[in-house]
PDB file of C-alpha atoms and ligand atoms in Angstrom:
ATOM      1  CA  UNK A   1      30.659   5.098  51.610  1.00 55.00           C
ATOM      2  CA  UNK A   2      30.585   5.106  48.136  1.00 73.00           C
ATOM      3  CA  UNK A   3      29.321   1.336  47.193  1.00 92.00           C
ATOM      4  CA  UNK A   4      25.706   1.612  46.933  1.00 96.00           C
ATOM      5  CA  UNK A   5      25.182  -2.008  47.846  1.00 97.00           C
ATOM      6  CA  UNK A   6      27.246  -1.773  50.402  1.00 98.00           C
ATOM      7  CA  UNK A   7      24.842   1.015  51.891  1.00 98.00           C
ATOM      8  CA  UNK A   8      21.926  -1.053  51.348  1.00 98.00           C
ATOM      9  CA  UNK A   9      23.347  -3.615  53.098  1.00 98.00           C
ATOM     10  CA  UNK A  10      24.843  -1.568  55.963  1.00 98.00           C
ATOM     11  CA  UNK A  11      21.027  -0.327  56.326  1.00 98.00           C
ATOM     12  CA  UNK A  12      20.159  -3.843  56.550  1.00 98.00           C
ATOM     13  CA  UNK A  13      22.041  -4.706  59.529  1.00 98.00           C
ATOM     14  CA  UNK A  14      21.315  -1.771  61.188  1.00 98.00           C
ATOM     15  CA  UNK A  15      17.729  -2.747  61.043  1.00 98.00           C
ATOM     16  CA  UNK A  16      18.083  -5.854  62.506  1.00 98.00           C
ATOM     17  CA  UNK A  17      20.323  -4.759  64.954  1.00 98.00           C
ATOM     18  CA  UNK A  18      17.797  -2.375  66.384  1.00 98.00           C
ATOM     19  CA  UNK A  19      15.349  -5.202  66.989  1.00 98.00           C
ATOM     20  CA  UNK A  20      18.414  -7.765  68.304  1.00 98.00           C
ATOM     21  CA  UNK A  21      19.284  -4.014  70.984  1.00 98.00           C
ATOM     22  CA  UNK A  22      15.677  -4.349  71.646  1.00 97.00           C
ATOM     23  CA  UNK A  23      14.991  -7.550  73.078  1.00 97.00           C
ATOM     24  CA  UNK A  24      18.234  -8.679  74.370  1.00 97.00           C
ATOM     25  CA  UNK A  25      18.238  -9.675  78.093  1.00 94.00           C
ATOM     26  CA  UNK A  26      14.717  -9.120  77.371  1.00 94.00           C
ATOM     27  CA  UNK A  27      12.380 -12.462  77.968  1.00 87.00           C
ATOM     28  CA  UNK A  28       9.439 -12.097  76.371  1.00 89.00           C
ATOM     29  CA  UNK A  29      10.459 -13.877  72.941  1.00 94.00           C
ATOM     30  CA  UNK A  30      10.018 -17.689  71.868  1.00 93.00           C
ATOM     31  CA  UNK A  31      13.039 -19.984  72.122  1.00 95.00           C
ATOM     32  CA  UNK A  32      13.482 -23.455  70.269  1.00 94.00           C
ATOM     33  CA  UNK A  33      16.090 -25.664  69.996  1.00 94.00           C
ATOM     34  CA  UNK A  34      16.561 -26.888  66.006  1.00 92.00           C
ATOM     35  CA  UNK A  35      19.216 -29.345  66.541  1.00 90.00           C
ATOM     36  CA  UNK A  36      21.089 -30.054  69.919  1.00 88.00           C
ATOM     37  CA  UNK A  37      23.275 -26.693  70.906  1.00 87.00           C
ATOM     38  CA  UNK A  38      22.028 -25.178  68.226  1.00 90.00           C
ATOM     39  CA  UNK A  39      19.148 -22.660  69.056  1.00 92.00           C
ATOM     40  CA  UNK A  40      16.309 -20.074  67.026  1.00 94.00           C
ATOM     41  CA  UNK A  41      14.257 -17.407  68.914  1.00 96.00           C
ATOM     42  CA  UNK A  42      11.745 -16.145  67.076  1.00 96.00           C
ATOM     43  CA  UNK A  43      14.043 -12.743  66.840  1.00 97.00           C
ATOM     44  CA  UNK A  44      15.909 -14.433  64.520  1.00 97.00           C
ATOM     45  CA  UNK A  45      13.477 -15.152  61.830  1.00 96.00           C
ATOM     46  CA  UNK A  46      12.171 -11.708  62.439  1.00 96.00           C
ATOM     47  CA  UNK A  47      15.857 -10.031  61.957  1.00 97.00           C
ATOM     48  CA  UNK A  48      16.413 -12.408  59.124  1.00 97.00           C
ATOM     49  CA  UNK A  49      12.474 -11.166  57.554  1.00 96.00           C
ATOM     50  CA  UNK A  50      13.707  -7.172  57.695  1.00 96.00           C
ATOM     51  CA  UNK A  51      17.259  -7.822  56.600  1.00 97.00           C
ATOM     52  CA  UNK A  52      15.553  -9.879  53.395  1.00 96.00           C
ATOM     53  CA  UNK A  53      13.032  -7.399  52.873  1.00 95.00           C
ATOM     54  CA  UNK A  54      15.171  -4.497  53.064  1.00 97.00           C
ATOM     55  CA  UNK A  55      17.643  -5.942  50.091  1.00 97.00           C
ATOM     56  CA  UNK A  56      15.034  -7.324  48.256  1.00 96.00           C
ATOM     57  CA  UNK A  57      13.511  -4.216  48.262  1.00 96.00           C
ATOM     58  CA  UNK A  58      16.717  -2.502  46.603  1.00 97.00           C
ATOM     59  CA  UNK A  59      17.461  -5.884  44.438  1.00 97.00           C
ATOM     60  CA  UNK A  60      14.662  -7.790  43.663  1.00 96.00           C
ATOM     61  CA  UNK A  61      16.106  -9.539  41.406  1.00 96.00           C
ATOM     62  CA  UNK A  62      19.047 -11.341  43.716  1.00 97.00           C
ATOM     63  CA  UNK A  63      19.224 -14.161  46.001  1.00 97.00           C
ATOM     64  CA  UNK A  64      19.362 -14.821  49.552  1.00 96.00           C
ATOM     65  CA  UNK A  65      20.394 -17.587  51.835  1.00 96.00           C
ATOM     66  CA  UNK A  66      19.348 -17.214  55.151  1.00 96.00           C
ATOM     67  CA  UNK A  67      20.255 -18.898  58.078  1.00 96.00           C
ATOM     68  CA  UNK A  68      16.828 -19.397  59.601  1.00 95.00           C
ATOM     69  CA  UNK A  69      14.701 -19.592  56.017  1.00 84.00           C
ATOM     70  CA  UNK A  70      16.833 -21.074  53.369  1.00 67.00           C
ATOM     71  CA  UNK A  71      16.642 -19.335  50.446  1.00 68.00           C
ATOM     72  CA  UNK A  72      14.719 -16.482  48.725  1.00 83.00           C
ATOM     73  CA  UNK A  73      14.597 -14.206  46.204  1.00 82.00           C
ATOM     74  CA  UNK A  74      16.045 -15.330  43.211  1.00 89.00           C
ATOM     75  CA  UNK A  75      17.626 -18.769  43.574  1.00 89.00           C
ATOM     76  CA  UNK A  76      18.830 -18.893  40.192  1.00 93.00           C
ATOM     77  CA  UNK A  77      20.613 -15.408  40.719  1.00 96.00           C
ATOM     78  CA  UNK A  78      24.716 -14.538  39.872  1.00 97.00           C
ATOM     79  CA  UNK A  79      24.079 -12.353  43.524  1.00 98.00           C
ATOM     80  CA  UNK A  80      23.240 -14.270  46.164  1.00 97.00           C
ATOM     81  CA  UNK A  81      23.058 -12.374  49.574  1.00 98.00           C
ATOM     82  CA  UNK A  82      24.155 -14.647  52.778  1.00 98.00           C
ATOM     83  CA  UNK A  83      22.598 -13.860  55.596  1.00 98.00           C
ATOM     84  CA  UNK A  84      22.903 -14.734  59.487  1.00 98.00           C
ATOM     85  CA  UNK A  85      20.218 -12.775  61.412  1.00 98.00           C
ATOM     86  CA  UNK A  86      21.797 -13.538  64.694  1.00 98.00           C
ATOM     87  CA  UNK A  87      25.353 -14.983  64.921  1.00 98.00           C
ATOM     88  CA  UNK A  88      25.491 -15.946  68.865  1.00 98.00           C
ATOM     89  CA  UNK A  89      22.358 -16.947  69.065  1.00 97.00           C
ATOM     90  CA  UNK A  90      23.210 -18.754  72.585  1.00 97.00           C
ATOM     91  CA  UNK A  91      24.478 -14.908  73.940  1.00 98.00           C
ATOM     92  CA  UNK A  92      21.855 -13.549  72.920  1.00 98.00           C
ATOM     93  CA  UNK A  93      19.572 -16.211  74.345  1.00 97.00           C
ATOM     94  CA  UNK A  94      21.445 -16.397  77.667  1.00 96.00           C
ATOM     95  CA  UNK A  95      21.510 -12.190  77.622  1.00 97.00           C
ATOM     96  CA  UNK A  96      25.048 -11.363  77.027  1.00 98.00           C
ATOM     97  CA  UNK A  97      25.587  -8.534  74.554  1.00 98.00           C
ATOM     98  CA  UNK A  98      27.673 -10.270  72.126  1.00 98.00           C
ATOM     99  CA  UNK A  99      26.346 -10.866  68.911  1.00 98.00           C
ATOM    100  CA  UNK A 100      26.137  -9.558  65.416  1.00 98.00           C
ATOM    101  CA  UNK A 101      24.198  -9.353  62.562  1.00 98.00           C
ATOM    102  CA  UNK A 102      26.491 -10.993  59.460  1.00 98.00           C
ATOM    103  CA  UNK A 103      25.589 -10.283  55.699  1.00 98.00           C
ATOM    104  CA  UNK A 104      27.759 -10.977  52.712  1.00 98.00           C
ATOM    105  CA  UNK A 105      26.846 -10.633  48.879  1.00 98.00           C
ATOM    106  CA  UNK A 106      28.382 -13.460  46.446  1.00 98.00           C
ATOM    107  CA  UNK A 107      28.993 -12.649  43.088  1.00 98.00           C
ATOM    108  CA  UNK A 108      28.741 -15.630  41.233  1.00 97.00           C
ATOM    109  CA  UNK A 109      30.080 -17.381  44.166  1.00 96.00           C
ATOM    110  CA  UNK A 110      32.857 -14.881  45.117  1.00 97.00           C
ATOM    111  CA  UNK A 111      32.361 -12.485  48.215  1.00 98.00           C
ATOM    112  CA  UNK A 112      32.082  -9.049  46.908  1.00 98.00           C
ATOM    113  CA  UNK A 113      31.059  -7.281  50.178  1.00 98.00           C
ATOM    114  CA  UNK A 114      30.745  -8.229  53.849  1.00 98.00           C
ATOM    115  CA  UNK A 115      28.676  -6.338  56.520  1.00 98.00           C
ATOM    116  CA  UNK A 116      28.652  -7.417  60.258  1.00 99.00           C
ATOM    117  CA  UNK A 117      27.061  -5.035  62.873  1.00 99.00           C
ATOM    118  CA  UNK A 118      27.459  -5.676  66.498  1.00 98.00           C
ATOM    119  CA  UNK A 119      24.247  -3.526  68.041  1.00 98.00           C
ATOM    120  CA  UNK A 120      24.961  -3.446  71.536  1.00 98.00           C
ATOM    121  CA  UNK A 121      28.435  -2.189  70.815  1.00 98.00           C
ATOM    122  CA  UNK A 122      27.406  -0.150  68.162  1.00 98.00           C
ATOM    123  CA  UNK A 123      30.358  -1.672  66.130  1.00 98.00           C
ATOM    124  CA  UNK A 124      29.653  -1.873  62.499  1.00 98.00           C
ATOM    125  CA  UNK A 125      32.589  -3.776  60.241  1.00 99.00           C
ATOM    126  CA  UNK A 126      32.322  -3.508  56.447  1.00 98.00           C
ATOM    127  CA  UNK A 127      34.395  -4.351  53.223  1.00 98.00           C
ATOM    128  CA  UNK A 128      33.945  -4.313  49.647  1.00 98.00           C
ATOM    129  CA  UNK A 129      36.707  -6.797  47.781  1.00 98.00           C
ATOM    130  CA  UNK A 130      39.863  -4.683  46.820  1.00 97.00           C
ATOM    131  CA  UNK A 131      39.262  -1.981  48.708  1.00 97.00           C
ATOM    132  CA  UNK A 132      39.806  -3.048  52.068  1.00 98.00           C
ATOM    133  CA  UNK A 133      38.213  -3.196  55.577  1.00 98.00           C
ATOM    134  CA  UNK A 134      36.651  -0.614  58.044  1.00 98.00           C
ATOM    135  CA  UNK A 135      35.051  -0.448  61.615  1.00 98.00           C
ATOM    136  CA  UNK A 136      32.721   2.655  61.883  1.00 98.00           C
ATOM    137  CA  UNK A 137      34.445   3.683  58.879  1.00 97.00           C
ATOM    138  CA  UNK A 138      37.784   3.693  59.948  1.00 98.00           C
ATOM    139  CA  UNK A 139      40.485   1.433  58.494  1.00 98.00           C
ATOM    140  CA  UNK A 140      41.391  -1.428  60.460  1.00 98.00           C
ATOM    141  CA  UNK A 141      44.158  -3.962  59.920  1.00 98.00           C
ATOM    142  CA  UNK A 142      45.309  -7.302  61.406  1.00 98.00           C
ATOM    143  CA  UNK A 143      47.868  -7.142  64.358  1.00 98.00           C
ATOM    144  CA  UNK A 144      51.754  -7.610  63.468  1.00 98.00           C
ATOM    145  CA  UNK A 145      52.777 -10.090  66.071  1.00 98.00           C
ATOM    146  CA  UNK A 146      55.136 -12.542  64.740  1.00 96.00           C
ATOM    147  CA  UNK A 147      55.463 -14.353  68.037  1.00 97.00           C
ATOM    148  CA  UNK A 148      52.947 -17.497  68.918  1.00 97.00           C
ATOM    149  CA  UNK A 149      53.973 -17.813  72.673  1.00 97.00           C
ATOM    150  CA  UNK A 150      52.811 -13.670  72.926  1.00 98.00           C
ATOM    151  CA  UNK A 151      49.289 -14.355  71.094  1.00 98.00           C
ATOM    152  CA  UNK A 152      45.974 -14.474  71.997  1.00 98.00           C
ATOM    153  CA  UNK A 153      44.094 -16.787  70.147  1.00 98.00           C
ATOM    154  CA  UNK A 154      40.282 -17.164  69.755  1.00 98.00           C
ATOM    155  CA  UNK A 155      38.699 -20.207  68.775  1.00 98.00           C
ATOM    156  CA  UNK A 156      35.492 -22.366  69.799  1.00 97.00           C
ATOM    157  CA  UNK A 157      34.870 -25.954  71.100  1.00 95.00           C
ATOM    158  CA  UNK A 158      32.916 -28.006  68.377  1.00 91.00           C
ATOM    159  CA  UNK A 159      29.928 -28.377  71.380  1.00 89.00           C
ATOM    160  CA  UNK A 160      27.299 -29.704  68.184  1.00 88.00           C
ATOM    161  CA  UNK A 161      29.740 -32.226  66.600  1.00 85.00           C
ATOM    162  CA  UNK A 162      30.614 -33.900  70.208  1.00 87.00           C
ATOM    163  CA  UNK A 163      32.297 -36.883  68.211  1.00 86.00           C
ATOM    164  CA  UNK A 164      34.726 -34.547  67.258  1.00 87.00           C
ATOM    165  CA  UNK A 165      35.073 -33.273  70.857  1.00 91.00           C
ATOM    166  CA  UNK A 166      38.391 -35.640  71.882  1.00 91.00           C
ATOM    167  CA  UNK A 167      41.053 -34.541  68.566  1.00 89.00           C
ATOM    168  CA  UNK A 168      39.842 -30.695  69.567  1.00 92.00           C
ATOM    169  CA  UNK A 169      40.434 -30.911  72.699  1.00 94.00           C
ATOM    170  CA  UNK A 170      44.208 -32.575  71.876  1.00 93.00           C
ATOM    171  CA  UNK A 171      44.417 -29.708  69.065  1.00 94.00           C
ATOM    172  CA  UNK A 172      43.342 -27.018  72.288  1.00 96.00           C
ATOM    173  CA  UNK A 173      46.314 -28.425  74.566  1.00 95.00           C
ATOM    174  CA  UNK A 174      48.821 -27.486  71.635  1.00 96.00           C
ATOM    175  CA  UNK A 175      47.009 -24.191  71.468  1.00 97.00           C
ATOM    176  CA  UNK A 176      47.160 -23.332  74.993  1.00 97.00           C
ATOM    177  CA  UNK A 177      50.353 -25.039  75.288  1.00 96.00           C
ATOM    178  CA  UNK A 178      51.947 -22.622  72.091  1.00 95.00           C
ATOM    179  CA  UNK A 179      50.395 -19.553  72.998  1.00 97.00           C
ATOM    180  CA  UNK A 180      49.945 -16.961  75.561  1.00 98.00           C
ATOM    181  CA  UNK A 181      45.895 -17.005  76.237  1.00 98.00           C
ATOM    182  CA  UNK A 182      43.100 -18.080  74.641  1.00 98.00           C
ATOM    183  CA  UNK A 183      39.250 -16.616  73.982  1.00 98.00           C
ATOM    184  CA  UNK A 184      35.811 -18.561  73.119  1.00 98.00           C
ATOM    185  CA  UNK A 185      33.295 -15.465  72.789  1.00 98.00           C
ATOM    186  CA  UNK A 186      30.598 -17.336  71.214  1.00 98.00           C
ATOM    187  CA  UNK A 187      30.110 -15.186  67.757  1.00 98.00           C
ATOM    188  CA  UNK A 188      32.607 -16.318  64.714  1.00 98.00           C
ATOM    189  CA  UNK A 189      31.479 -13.548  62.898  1.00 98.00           C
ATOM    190  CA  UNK A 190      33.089 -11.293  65.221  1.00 98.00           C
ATOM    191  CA  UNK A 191      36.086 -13.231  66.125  1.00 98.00           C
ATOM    192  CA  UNK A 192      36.777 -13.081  62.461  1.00 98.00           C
ATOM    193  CA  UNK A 193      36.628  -9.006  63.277  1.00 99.00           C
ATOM    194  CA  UNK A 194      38.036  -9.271  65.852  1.00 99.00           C
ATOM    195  CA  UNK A 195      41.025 -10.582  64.682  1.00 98.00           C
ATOM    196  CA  UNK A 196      40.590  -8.219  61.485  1.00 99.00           C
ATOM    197  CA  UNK A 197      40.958  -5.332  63.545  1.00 98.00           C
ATOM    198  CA  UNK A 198      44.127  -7.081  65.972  1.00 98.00           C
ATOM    199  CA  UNK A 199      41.721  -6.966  68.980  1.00 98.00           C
ATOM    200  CA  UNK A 200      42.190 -10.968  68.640  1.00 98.00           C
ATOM    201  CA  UNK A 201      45.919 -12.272  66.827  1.00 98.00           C
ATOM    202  CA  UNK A 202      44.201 -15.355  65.186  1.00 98.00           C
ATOM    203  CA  UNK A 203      40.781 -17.300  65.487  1.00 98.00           C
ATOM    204  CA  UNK A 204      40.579 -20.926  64.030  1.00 98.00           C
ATOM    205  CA  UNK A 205      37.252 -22.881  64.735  1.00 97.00           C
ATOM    206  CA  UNK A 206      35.900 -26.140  62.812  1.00 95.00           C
ATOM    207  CA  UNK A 207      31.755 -26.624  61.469  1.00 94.00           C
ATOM    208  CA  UNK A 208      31.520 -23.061  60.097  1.00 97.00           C
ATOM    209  CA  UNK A 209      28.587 -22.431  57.814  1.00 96.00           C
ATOM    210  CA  UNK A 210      28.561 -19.554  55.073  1.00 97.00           C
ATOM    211  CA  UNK A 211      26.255 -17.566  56.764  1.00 97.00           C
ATOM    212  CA  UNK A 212      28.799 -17.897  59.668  1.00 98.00           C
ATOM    213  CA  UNK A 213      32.278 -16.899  58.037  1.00 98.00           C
ATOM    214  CA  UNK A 214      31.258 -15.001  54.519  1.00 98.00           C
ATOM    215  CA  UNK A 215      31.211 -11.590  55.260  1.00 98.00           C
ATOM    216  CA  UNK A 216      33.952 -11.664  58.169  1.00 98.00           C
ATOM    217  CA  UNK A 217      36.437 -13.530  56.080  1.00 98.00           C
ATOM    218  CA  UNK A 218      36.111 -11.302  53.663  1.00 98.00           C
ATOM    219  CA  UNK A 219      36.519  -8.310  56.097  1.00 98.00           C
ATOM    220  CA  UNK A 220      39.350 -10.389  57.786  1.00 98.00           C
ATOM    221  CA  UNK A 221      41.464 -10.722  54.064  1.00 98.00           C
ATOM    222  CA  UNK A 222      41.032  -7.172  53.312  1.00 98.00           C
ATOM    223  CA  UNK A 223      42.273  -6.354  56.998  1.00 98.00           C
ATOM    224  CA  UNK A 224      45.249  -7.995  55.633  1.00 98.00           C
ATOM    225  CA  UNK A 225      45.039 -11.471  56.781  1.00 98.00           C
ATOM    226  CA  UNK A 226      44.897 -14.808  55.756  1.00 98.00           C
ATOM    227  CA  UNK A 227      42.365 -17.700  55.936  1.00 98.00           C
ATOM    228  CA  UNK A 228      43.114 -21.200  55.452  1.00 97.00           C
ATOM    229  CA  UNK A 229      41.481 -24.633  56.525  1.00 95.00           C
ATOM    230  CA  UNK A 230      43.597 -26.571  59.519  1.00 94.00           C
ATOM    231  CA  UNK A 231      45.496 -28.515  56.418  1.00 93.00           C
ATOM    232  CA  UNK A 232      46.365 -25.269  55.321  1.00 94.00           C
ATOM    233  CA  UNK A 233      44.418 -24.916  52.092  1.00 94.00           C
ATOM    234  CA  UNK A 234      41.796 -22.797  51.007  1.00 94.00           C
ATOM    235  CA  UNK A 235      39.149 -25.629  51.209  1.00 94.00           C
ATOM    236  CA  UNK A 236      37.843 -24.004  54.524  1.00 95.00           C
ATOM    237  CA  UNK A 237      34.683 -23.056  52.109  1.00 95.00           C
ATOM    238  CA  UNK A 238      33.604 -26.208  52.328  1.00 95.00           C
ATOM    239  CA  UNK A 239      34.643 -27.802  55.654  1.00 94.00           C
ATOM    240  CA  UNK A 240      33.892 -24.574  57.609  1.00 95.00           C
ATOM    241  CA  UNK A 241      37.348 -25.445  59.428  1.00 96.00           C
ATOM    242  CA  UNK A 242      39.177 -22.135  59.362  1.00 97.00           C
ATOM    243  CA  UNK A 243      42.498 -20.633  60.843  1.00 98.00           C
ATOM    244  CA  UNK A 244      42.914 -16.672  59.974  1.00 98.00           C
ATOM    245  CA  UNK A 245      45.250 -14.331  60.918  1.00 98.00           C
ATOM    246  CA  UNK A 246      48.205 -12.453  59.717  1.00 98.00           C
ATOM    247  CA  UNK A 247      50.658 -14.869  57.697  1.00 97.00           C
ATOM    248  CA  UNK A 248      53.261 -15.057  60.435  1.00 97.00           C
ATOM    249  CA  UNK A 249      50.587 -17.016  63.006  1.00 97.00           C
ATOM    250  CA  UNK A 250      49.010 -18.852  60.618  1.00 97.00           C
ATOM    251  CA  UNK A 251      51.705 -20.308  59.452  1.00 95.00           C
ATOM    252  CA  UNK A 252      53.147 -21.258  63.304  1.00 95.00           C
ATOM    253  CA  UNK A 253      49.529 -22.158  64.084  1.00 96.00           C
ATOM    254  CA  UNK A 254      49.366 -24.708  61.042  1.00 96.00           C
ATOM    255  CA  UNK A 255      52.535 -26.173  62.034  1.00 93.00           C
ATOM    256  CA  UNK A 256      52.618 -26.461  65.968  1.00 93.00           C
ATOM    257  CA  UNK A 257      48.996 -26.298  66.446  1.00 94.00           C
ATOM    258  CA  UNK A 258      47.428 -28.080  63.657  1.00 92.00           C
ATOM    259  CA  UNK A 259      48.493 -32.098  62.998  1.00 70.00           C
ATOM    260  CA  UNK A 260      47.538 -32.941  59.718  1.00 54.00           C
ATOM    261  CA  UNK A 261      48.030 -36.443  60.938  1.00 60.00           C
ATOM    262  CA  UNK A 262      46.018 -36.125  63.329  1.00 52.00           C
ATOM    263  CA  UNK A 263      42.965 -34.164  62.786  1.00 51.00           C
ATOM    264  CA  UNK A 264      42.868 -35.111  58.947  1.00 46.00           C
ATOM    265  CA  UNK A 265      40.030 -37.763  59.404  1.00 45.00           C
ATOM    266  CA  UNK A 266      38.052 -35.411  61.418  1.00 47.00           C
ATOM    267  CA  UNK A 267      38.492 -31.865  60.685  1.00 45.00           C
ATOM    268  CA  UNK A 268      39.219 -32.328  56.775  1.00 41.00           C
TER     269      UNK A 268
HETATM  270  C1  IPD B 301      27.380 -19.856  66.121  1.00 91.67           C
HETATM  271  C2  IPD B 301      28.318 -18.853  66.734  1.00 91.67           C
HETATM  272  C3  IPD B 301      29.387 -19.524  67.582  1.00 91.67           C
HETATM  273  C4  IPD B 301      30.139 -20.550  66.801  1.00 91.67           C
HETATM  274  C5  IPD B 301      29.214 -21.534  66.158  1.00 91.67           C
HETATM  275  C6  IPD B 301      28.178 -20.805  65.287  1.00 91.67           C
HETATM  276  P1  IPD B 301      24.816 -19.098  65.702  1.00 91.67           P
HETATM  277  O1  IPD B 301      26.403 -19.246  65.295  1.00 91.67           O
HETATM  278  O2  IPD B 301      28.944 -18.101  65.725  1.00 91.67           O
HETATM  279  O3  IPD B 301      30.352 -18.606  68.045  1.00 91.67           O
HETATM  280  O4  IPD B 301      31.013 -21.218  67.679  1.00 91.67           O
HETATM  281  O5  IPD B 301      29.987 -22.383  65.337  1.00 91.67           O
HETATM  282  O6  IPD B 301      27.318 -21.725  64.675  1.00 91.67           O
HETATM  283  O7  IPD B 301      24.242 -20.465  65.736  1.00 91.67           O
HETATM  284  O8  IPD B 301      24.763 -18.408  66.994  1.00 91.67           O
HETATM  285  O9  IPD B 301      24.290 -18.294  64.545  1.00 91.67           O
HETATM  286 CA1   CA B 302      26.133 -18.201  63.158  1.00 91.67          CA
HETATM  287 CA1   CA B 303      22.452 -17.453  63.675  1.00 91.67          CA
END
């Protein structure tokens, strides 16, 4: 691996990886509930604390936006590093070993790099922009499936915006109606990878934050895919309402799946 921040930031999940391999289905760490369905263990401020350290270390000089501690470094920074210590939180909580460490670097806000590690399937999924995507270091592309009614589709229920709850669950019926199975594994950075790597056809979910989607977007788009929001336009950066996969599904997702008449006061 040639990209030296790439390296650094590869060593960074790794780090906090080992500590996430550590204590899961452990039960000896503190567990607090920041907003309803939405919960911190004190693992992930300490995961978030060594992955900061360790770039900041290598780049004083850049930013970081963490999940758990807002920013640090420096805010004023063109590179700003975006940072979720623990994406599935709730598996990890609950003891099932799927979760991931997700780091992406911004270039004056453009994803140059994305990292996500999963620890306790020693999967790690990198990209640098323009030079494509990798799992352990081997290439990985999105799936070719043209056909909707043969996909399998991950996406998530909107469980900490429950006013939204009724138009997903109208958008799900489509879903399940148009396709052949669905998946809700409880970590969007890797159904982003997943789907990167064709484990997964397409992935849409609504409510995404950066630290959520940066780095396996990123990975996902230089797998070969395509991101959009549910209105198909590239305003998912702000709504966190995303739909990836190779352009075939997308596009038969936005149009038998997705009702911009519908879901546009909601999901927009
Ligand atoms: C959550 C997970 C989950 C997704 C939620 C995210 P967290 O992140 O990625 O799969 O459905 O939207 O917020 O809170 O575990 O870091
Ligand atoms: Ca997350
Ligand atoms: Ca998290």
């Amino acid at each position: 691996m040639a990209n030296p921040m790439l390296t650094i930031a590869v060593r960074a999940a790794r780090a906090a990886g080992n500590l996430i391999a550590r204590n899961l289905g452990q039960d000896n760490f503190d567990v607090q509930e920041k907003a309803k369905n939405d919960l911190v263990t004190d693992i992930d401020k300490e995961c978030e604390r060594v992955v900061a350290s360790t770039l900041l270390k290598a780049y004083p000089k850049h930013g970081i936006i963490g999940e758990e501690s807002q920013e640090r470094g420096m805010a004023d920074s063109e590179y700003q590093w975006i940072i979720d210590p623990i994406d599935g939180t709730t598996n990890f909580v609950k003891g099932i070993p799927h979760c991931a460490v997700s780091i992406a670097l911004q270039h004056k806000g453009r994803t140059q790099l994305g990292v996500v590690f999963d620890p306790m399937a020693n999967e790690m999924f990198t990209a640098a922009r323009g030079e494509g995507a990798s799992m352990n270091g081997q290439r990985i592309r999105v799936g070719s499936l043209q056909r909707l009614d043969a996909a399998v589709v991950c996406t998530a229920f909107p469980v900490r915006y429950r006013a939204r709850m009724n138009d997903y669950l109208e958008l799900f019926h489509r879903l399940i109606d148009q396709c052949a199975d669905v998946r809700r594994s409880g970590c969007a950075s890797l159904d982003l990878c997943y789907t990167a790597c064709g484990r997964f056809d397409a992935y849409l979910e609504q409510g995404l934050k950066p630290w959520d989607f940066s780095a396996g977007e990123l990975i996902l788009r230089e797998a070969g895919g395509i991101s959009t929001d549910f209105m198909g336009t590239p305003n998912f950066t702000k709504s966190g309402n995303i739909l990836v996969g190779n352009p075939y599904l997308v596009q038969a997702l936005l149009s038998k799946v997705c009702d911009p008449q519908n879901l546009a006061g909601t999901l927009r």
